[in-house]
Amino acid sequence: MEVIAFVGKSGTGKSHRAHLVARQYGAELIIDDGLLIHGNRVVAGYSAKREETRVGAIKRALFQDPHHAEEVREKVKEIDAKRVLVIGTSEKMVRTICRTLELPEPTRVVYIEDVSTKKEIEEARKIRTVDGKHVIPVPTLEIKKYFSGYLLDPLKIFYRRGRQEIVTEKSVVRPTYSYLGRYTVADTVISQIALHVARSIEGIGGGGRAVVENHGSGVAISLELTVQYGIPILPLMEKVQQEVKEKVEYMTALNVLRVDIKVKKLFFRKEKEA
């Protein structure tokens, strides 16, 4: 296995350029901030951007947790790629990661200045320092389960290779150790949003109940609803599930794992008099 080191100071746009550099040098795997990325998927690891402190983030990025390091090490062996791109803030950091994960020493070092202009690097630093935002080189849909409750935004990248136009998607995340602080969403807020969305759908009556269960990768919502007599229940419940999931995720940034529904009562719609 050949290792390509991609080096640049923190906040200079390395993750933003990761896929471009990986394609250029034929790297099938990317190791970035504690994650092992294969194509557009996170296949192992734990993101340093989920840590509560900067010190914790550095330790995570260096794979100092033995279980974390073992998981990534085994997955790298399983995939058995010819080349891997390891991202770090210095050559020393990349070599430390390689030793911990039992990878060979880098045969080539690519610096952020080799692939980005001075203006692009300055813009990346501004986004990091002013907005507290970080880029993860994976589509937002892929990492939602790893960043439930975090502010995530998709970022589409367009570039050309010869006559071919290539489109890739990355994600912008604001970590918990950002100086802007963190936010929380109370369970009562989630349950009220879920009930409001459900009741706004034709065929769902008033009342009802919502219970929220918190898990590490997101929330599970259980609804008890009243349904209008005469309306086919199954397609109506599928619509409620879809609407509740979409609206709760949009309004709270939480990953909704599932929406369970119990129909507790039926109601009859009174015909209006002529």
Short mmCIF file of C-alpha atoms in Angstrom, two decimals:
data_model
loop_
_atom_site.label_atom_id
_atom_site.label_comp_id
_atom_site.label_asym_id
_atom_site.label_seq_id
_atom_site.Cartn_x
_atom_site.Cartn_y
_atom_site.Cartn_z
CA MET A 1 0.00 0.00 0.00
CA GLU A 2 1.25 3.46 -0.90
CA VAL A 3 0.52 6.45 1.34
CA ILE A 4 0.08 9.99 -0.02
CA ALA A 5 0.31 12.74 2.61
CA PHE A 6 -1.88 15.82 2.15
CA VAL A 7 -0.58 18.58 4.42
CA GLY A 8 -1.76 22.06 5.34
CA LYS A 9 -2.40 24.21 8.38
CA SER A 10 -5.74 23.95 10.15
CA GLY A 11 -8.56 25.72 8.31
CA THR A 12 -6.82 26.06 4.94
CA GLY A 13 -9.30 23.89 3.01
CA LYS A 14 -7.70 20.42 2.99
CA SER A 15 -10.97 18.51 3.42
CA HIS A 16 -12.52 20.68 0.73
CA ARG A 17 -9.82 19.56 -1.74
CA ALA A 18 -9.46 15.98 -0.46
CA HIS A 19 -11.39 14.18 -3.23
CA LEU A 20 -9.67 16.20 -5.93
CA VAL A 21 -6.22 15.23 -4.61
CA ALA A 22 -7.31 11.61 -4.06
CA ARG A 23 -8.47 11.33 -7.68
CA GLN A 24 -5.33 13.01 -8.96
CA TYR A 25 -3.08 10.44 -7.25
CA GLY A 26 -5.39 7.43 -7.53
CA ALA A 27 -6.04 7.08 -3.78
CA GLU A 28 -9.02 4.83 -3.02
CA LEU A 29 -9.14 5.67 0.70
CA ILE A 30 -9.04 8.97 2.59
CA ILE A 31 -8.15 9.27 6.28
CA ASP A 32 -9.36 12.63 7.58
CA ASP A 33 -9.98 13.80 11.16
CA GLY A 34 -10.57 10.33 12.56
CA LEU A 35 -12.70 9.04 9.68
CA LEU A 36 -11.92 6.42 7.06
CA ILE A 37 -13.62 7.35 3.79
CA HIS A 38 -14.03 5.01 0.82
CA GLY A 39 -15.50 6.77 -2.20
CA ASN A 40 -18.40 8.83 -0.84
CA ARG A 41 -18.97 6.69 2.25
CA VAL A 42 -17.67 6.70 5.80
CA VAL A 43 -16.67 3.08 6.34
CA ALA A 44 -15.02 3.32 9.77
CA GLY A 45 -13.90 5.72 12.48
CA TYR A 46 -15.26 8.52 14.61
CA SER A 47 -15.06 12.16 13.57
CA ALA A 48 -12.86 14.52 15.60
CA LYS A 49 -15.48 17.19 14.90
CA ARG A 50 -17.84 15.45 17.33
CA GLU A 51 -15.50 15.98 20.26
CA GLU A 52 -16.42 18.49 22.97
CA THR A 53 -12.98 20.16 23.12
CA ARG A 54 -10.11 20.99 20.78
CA VAL A 55 -7.77 18.74 22.79
CA GLY A 56 -10.22 15.88 22.41
CA ALA A 57 -10.45 16.58 18.67
CA ILE A 58 -6.66 16.43 18.27
CA LYS A 59 -6.47 13.12 20.17
CA ARG A 60 -9.27 11.70 18.05
CA ALA A 61 -7.62 12.82 14.79
CA LEU A 62 -4.40 11.08 15.91
CA PHE A 63 -6.27 7.84 16.72
CA GLN A 64 -5.12 7.80 20.35
CA ASP A 65 -8.16 5.75 21.39
CA PRO A 66 -7.05 2.08 20.93
CA HIS A 67 -10.56 0.88 19.97
CA HIS A 68 -10.93 3.66 17.41
CA ALA A 69 -7.51 2.89 15.92
CA GLU A 70 -8.19 -0.86 15.79
CA GLU A 71 -11.51 -0.38 13.98
CA VAL A 72 -9.93 1.76 11.27
CA ARG A 73 -6.83 -0.49 11.04
CA GLU A 74 -8.95 -3.59 10.43
CA LYS A 75 -11.11 -1.86 7.82
CA VAL A 76 -8.04 -0.63 5.92
CA LYS A 77 -6.72 -4.21 5.81
CA GLU A 78 -10.12 -5.51 4.68
CA ILE A 79 -10.41 -3.06 1.77
CA ASP A 80 -6.74 -3.59 0.79
CA ALA A 81 -6.46 -0.44 -1.35
CA LYS A 82 -3.36 0.31 -3.41
CA ARG A 83 -3.17 3.94 -2.26
CA VAL A 84 -4.50 5.90 0.70
CA LEU A 85 -4.55 9.67 1.21
CA VAL A 86 -3.77 10.70 4.80
CA ILE A 87 -4.65 14.30 5.72
CA GLY A 88 -2.84 16.20 8.46
CA THR A 89 -1.73 19.63 9.59
CA SER A 90 1.96 18.62 9.31
CA GLU A 91 4.15 15.85 7.94
CA LYS A 92 4.83 14.81 11.54
CA MET A 93 1.11 14.38 12.19
CA VAL A 94 0.68 12.25 9.06
CA ARG A 95 3.62 10.03 10.08
CA THR A 96 2.16 9.63 13.58
CA ILE A 97 -1.18 8.52 12.09
CA CYS A 98 0.62 6.09 9.78
CA ARG A 99 2.53 4.51 12.68
CA THR A 100 -0.63 4.17 14.79
CA LEU A 101 -2.59 2.58 11.95
CA GLU A 102 0.37 0.44 10.86
CA LEU A 103 0.60 2.09 7.45
CA PRO A 104 3.82 2.62 5.45
CA GLU A 105 5.65 5.95 5.55
CA PRO A 106 4.35 8.47 2.95
CA THR A 107 6.03 8.24 -0.43
CA ARG A 108 4.76 11.62 -1.57
CA VAL A 109 3.72 14.82 0.20
CA VAL A 110 1.17 17.18 -1.33
CA TYR A 111 0.80 20.60 0.26
CA ILE A 112 -2.41 22.64 0.24
CA GLU A 113 -0.46 25.40 -1.54
CA ASP A 114 0.07 22.97 -4.45
CA VAL A 115 -3.67 22.65 -5.15
CA SER A 116 -5.17 25.94 -3.86
CA THR A 117 -4.45 29.57 -4.63
CA LYS A 118 -3.51 32.04 -1.91
CA LYS A 119 -6.94 33.65 -2.24
CA GLU A 120 -8.73 30.29 -1.80
CA ILE A 121 -6.68 29.48 1.30
CA GLU A 122 -7.47 32.89 2.83
CA GLU A 123 -11.19 32.39 2.11
CA ALA A 124 -11.10 28.95 3.76
CA ARG A 125 -9.43 30.41 6.86
CA LYS A 126 -12.06 33.14 7.04
CA ILE A 127 -14.90 30.59 6.94
CA ARG A 128 -13.19 28.57 9.70
CA THR A 129 -12.37 31.48 12.04
CA VAL A 130 -15.45 33.68 11.50
CA ASP A 131 -18.20 31.09 10.97
CA GLY A 132 -16.62 28.18 12.85
CA LYS A 133 -17.43 25.82 9.96
CA HIS A 134 -15.54 22.69 8.89
CA VAL A 135 -15.83 20.59 5.72
CA ILE A 136 -16.16 16.80 5.70
CA PRO A 137 -15.50 15.20 2.27
CA VAL A 138 -18.66 13.05 2.36
CA PRO A 139 -22.26 13.77 1.20
CA THR A 140 -24.59 15.09 3.92
CA LEU A 141 -26.98 12.15 3.58
CA GLU A 142 -24.11 9.77 4.37
CA ILE A 143 -22.98 11.48 7.60
CA LYS A 144 -26.34 12.53 9.08
CA LYS A 145 -26.37 9.53 11.41
CA TYR A 146 -22.91 10.51 12.72
CA PHE A 147 -23.85 14.17 13.29
CA SER A 148 -27.42 14.12 14.58
CA GLY A 149 -28.18 17.51 16.14
CA TYR A 150 -25.31 19.30 14.38
CA LEU A 151 -25.77 22.10 11.86
CA LEU A 152 -25.08 20.46 8.49
CA ASP A 153 -25.16 21.96 5.02
CA PRO A 154 -24.53 20.18 1.69
CA LEU A 155 -21.80 21.66 -0.49
CA LYS A 156 -21.71 20.72 -4.18
CA ILE A 157 -18.36 20.95 -5.96
CA PHE A 158 -18.12 21.25 -9.76
CA TYR A 159 -14.86 20.73 -11.63
CA ARG A 160 -13.65 19.48 -15.00
CA ARG A 161 -11.32 16.67 -15.94
CA GLY A 162 -10.64 17.14 -19.64
CA ARG A 163 -14.08 17.34 -21.28
CA GLN A 164 -15.81 15.58 -18.42
CA GLU A 165 -17.65 17.62 -15.79
CA ILE A 166 -17.52 16.00 -12.33
CA VAL A 167 -19.89 16.83 -9.48
CA THR A 168 -19.12 15.82 -5.89
CA GLU A 169 -20.90 16.66 -2.66
CA LYS A 170 -19.29 17.49 0.66
CA SER A 171 -20.76 18.55 3.99
CA VAL A 172 -20.23 21.67 6.07
CA VAL A 173 -20.50 21.10 9.82
CA ARG A 174 -20.12 23.35 12.88
CA PRO A 175 -18.43 21.25 15.59
CA THR A 176 -19.39 21.40 19.26
CA TYR A 177 -16.02 22.89 20.20
CA SER A 178 -16.72 25.92 17.96
CA TYR A 179 -16.54 29.17 19.89
CA LEU A 180 -20.09 29.87 18.76
CA GLY A 181 -21.24 27.29 21.33
CA ARG A 182 -23.71 24.45 21.00
CA TYR A 183 -27.48 24.26 21.01
CA THR A 184 -29.93 21.65 22.24
CA VAL A 185 -33.52 20.84 21.30
CA ALA A 186 -35.85 19.77 24.11
CA ASP A 187 -37.86 16.56 23.67
CA THR A 188 -41.08 18.53 24.21
CA VAL A 189 -40.22 20.70 21.20
CA ILE A 190 -39.62 17.65 19.00
CA SER A 191 -42.89 16.02 20.13
CA GLN A 192 -44.88 19.21 19.52
CA ILE A 193 -43.42 19.60 16.02
CA ALA A 194 -44.24 15.96 15.23
CA LEU A 195 -47.83 16.29 16.48
CA HIS A 196 -48.37 19.59 14.67
CA VAL A 197 -47.14 18.11 11.37
CA ALA A 198 -49.27 14.98 11.78
CA ARG A 199 -52.45 16.93 12.65
CA SER A 200 -52.00 19.20 9.62
CA ILE A 201 -52.46 16.21 7.30
CA GLU A 202 -55.98 15.61 5.99
CA GLY A 203 -57.55 12.66 7.82
CA ILE A 204 -55.74 13.11 11.15
CA GLY A 205 -57.83 14.41 14.06
CA GLY A 206 -56.99 16.48 17.12
CA GLY A 207 -55.46 15.20 20.32
CA GLY A 208 -52.91 12.46 20.20
CA ARG A 209 -49.56 11.95 21.88
CA ALA A 210 -45.88 11.92 20.89
CA VAL A 211 -42.99 10.29 22.76
CA VAL A 212 -39.35 10.92 21.83
CA GLU A 213 -36.47 8.50 22.47
CA ASN A 214 -32.91 9.78 22.17
CA HIS A 215 -30.15 7.61 20.70
CA GLY A 216 -26.56 8.43 19.85
CA SER A 217 -27.25 8.49 16.13
CA GLY A 218 -30.61 10.31 16.30
CA VAL A 219 -34.14 10.21 17.70
CA ALA A 220 -37.06 7.78 17.45
CA ILE A 221 -40.58 9.24 17.56
CA SER A 222 -43.68 7.29 18.65
CA LEU A 223 -47.08 8.81 17.77
CA GLU A 224 -50.57 7.93 18.98
CA LEU A 225 -53.14 9.43 16.60
CA THR A 226 -56.84 9.75 15.90
CA VAL A 227 -57.79 8.95 12.29
CA GLN A 228 -60.90 9.77 10.25
CA TYR A 229 -63.17 6.78 9.65
CA GLY A 230 -63.33 5.65 6.01
CA ILE A 231 -59.81 6.74 4.94
CA PRO A 232 -57.39 3.89 4.06
CA ILE A 233 -55.10 3.77 7.08
CA LEU A 234 -51.87 2.31 5.66
CA PRO A 235 -51.18 4.94 2.93
CA LEU A 236 -52.20 7.71 5.36
CA MET A 237 -49.76 6.46 8.00
CA GLU A 238 -46.96 6.23 5.42
CA LYS A 239 -47.61 9.86 4.49
CA VAL A 240 -47.55 10.90 8.16
CA GLN A 241 -44.24 9.06 8.68
CA GLN A 242 -42.63 10.77 5.71
CA GLU A 243 -43.91 14.26 6.56
CA VAL A 244 -42.96 14.02 10.25
CA LYS A 245 -39.46 12.75 9.44
CA GLU A 246 -38.79 15.46 6.85
CA LYS A 247 -40.14 18.36 8.93
CA VAL A 248 -38.47 17.36 12.21
CA GLU A 249 -35.10 16.88 10.49
CA TYR A 250 -35.44 20.20 8.66
CA MET A 251 -36.43 22.20 11.76
CA THR A 252 -34.07 20.63 14.33
CA ALA A 253 -31.07 19.21 12.36
CA LEU A 254 -31.67 15.92 14.22
CA ASN A 255 -31.49 12.58 12.44
CA VAL A 256 -34.88 10.82 12.73
CA LEU A 257 -34.22 7.09 12.93
CA ARG A 258 -37.86 6.02 12.75
CA VAL A 259 -41.44 7.20 13.23
CA ASP A 260 -43.72 4.59 14.87
CA ILE A 261 -47.48 5.21 14.76
CA LYS A 262 -50.40 3.71 16.68
CA VAL A 263 -53.95 4.54 15.62
CA LYS A 264 -55.78 4.79 18.96
CA LYS A 265 -59.15 6.16 17.85
CA LEU A 266 -61.38 6.79 14.86
CA PHE A 267 -63.54 9.88 14.36
CA PHE A 268 -66.48 10.56 12.05
CA ARG A 269 -66.56 13.75 9.97
CA LYS A 270 -69.93 15.42 10.31
CA GLU A 271 -71.62 16.22 7.02
CA LYS A 272 -72.40 19.89 6.57
CA GLU A 273 -76.08 20.67 6.19
CA ALA A 274 -77.22 21.89 2.82
#
